[in-house]
Coordinates of C-alpha atoms in Angstrom, one line a residue:
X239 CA 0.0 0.0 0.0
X240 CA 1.2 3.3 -1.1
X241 CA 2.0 6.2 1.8
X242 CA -1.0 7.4 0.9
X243 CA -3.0 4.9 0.3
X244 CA -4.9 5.7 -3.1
X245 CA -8.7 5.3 -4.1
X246 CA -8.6 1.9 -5.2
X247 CA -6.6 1.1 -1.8
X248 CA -8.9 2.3 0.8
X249 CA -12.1 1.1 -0.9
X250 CA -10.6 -1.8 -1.5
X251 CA -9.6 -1.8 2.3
X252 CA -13.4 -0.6 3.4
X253 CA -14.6 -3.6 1.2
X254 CA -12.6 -6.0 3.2
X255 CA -13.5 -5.0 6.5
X256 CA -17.4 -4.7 5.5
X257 CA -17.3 -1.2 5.9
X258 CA -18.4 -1.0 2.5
X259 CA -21.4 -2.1 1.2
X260 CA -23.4 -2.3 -1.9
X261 CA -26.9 -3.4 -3.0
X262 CA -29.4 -0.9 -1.7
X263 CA -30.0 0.9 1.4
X264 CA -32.7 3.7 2.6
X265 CA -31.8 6.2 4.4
X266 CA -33.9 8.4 7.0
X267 CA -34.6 10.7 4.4
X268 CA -36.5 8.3 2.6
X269 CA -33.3 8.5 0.2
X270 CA -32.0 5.1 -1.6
X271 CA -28.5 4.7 -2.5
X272 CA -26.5 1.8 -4.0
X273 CA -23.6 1.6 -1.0
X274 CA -23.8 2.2 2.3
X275 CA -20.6 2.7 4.4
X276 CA -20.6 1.3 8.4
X277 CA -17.0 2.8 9.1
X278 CA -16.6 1.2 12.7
X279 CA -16.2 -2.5 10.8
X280 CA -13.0 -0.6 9.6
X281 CA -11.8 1.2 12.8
X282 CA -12.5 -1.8 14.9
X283 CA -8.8 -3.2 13.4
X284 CA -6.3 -0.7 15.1
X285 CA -4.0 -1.2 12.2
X286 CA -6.9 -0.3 9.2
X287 CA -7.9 2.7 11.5
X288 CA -4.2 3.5 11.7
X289 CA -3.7 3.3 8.2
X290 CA -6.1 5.7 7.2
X291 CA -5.6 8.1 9.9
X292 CA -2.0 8.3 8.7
X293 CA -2.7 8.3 5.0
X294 CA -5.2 11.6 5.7
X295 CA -2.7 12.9 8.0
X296 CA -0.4 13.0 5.0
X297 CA -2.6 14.8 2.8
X298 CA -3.9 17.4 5.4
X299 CA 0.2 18.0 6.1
X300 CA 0.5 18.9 2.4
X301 CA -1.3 21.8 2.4
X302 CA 1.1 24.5 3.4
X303 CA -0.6 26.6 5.7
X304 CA -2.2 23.8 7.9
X305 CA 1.4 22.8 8.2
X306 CA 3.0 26.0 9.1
X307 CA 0.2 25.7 12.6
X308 CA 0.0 21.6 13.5
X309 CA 2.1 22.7 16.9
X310 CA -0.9 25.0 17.6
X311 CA -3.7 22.9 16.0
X312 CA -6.8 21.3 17.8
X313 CA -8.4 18.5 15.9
X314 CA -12.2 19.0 16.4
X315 CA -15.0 16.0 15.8
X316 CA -18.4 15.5 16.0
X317 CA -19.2 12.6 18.4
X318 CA -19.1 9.8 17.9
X319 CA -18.6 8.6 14.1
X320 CA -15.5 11.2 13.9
X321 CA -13.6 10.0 16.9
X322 CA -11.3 7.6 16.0
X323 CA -10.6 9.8 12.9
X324 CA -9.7 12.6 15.7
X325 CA -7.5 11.1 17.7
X326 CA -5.9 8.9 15.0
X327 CA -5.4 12.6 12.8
X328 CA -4.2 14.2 16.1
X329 CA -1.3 11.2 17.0
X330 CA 0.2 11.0 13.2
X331 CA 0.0 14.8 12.5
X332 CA 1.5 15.4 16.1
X333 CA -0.9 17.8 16.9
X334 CA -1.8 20.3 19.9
X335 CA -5.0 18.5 21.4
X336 CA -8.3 16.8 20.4
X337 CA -11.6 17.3 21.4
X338 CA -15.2 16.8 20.2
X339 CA -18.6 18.2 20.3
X340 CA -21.7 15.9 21.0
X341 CA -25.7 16.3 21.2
X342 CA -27.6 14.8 23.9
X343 CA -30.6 13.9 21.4
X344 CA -31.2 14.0 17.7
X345 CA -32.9 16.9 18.6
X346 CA -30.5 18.8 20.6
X347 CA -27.6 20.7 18.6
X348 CA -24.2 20.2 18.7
X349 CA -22.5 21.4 21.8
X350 CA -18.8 21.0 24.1
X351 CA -19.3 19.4 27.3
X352 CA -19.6 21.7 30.6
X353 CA -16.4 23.7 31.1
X354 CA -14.6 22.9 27.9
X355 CA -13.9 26.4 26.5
X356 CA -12.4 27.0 23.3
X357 CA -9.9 29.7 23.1
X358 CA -10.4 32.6 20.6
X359 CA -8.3 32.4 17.5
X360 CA -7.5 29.0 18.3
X361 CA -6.9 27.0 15.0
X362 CA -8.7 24.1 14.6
X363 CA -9.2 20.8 11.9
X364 CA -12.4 19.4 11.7
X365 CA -12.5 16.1 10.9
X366 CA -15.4 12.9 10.4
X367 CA -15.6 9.6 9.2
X368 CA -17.6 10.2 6.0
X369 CA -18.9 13.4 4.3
X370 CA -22.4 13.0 2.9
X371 CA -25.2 15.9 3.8
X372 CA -22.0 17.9 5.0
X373 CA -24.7 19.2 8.1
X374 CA -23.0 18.1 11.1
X375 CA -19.5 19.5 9.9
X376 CA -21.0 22.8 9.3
X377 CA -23.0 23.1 12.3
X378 CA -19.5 22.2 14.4
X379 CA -18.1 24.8 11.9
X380 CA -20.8 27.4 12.3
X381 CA -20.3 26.3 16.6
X382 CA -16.5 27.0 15.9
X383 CA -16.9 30.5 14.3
X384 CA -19.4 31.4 17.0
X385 CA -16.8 31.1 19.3
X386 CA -14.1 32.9 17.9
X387 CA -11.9 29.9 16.6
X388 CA -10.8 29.4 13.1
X389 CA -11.4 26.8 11.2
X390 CA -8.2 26.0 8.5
X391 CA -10.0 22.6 7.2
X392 CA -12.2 19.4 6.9
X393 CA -10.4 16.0 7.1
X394 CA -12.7 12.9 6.5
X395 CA -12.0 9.5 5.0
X396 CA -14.2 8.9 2.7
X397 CA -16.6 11.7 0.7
X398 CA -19.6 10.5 0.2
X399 CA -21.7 13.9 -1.5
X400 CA -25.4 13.4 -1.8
X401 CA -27.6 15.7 -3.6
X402 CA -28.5 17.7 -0.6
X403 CA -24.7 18.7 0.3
X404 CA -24.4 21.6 2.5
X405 CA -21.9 24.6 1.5
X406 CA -19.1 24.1 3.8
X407 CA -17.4 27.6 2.3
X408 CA -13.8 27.7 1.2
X409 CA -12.4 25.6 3.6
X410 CA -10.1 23.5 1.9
X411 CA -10.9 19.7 2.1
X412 CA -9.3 16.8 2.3
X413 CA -10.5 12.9 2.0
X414 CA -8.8 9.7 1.0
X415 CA -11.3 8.6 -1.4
X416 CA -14.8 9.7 -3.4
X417 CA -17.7 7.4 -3.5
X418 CA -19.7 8.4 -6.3
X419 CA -23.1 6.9 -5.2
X420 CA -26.4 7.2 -6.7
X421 CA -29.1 8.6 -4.8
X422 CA -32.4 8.0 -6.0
X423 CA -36.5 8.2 -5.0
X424 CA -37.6 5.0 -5.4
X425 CA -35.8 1.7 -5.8
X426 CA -36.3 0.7 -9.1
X427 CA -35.2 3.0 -10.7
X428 CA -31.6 1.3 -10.2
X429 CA -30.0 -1.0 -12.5
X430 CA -30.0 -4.2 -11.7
X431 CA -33.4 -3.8 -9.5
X432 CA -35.3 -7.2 -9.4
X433 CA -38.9 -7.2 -8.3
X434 CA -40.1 -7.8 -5.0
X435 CA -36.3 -6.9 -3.6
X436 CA -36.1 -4.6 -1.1
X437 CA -34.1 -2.1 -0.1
X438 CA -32.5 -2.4 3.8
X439 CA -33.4 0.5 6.0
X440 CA -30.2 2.0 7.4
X441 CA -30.8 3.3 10.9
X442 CA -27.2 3.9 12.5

């Protein structure tokens, strides 16, 4: 495997470890796509999570300005699908600190626990496992610039846009690999569809 591992290498990898799945899959949003991505059958393996974390590390370090501040930088996730991504990002770029925001329902927004105080102009990296609707990374980013802190980029493994994707800005962004997946209405509309089959409703 290359030192940064390239498309074909980390789907490859995800396919391996079941992370990656295809066939068809509704999501909440009544949305039905042709792969599905469960990233904790990856990150369960200490050396696949490793892997990746390094290989994103790698490409976050190549952008010149992030590099110039990774003594000073804070890797920031939203729990809990980003941690491992945090902490792995934070250990192979050598950065300041990690930390994370979390909601106490799917209701509640995204907040820092009780005392944990960002500090203005601190630099930060937001990171996550997979990109899709792009709203939880800008709601952490939107929580970031309410308190002063700027934000110098998005890290995630695998982008995953869907049709809805949020504008996340000029924030530079960086990911190990692009899943092109459809994202369609009804189910057979897809190639491939055979009658009666039915698509699996993804909850988590």
């Amino acid at each position: 495997m290359h030192l940064v591992p390239t498309q074909e290498e980390v789907l490859a990898l995800l396919r391996q470890t079941g992370a990656l799945r295809e066939g068809l899959f509704e999501y909440p949003n009544g949305r039905i796509a042709n792969h599905h991505l469960q990233m904790p059958l990856a990150f369960r393996n200490y050396q696949v999570m490793r892997t990746l974390s390094v290989g994103l590390s790698r490409r976050v370090r190549a952008n010149a300005e992030i590099r110039a501040v990774i003594p000073d930088l804070s890797v920031v996730a939203p729990a809990t699908g980003g941690l491992p991504v945090a902490f792995g990002l934070c250990e192979a770029l050598r950065a300041r600190r990690v930390y994370w925001a979390e909601r106490e329902n799917e209701n509640e927004p995204l907040r820092f626990r009780q005392f944990l105080e960002q500090e203005r102009s601190e630099k930060v990296l937001l990171c996550d496992d997979i990109l899709r609707s792009g709203r939880k990374l800008k709601e952490l980013k939107n929580l970031c610039a309410a308190n002063g802190v700027e934000v110098v980029g998005l890290a995630v493994v695998v982008f995953q846009p869907n049709p809805d994707m949020e504008d996340l800005g000029d924030v530079p962004l960086f990911y190990l690999a692009k899943l092109n997946s459809l994202f369609k209405s009804a189910a057979d509309t897809f190639a491939g569809f055979k009658p009666g089959q039915v698509p699996i409703k993804i909850w988590v």
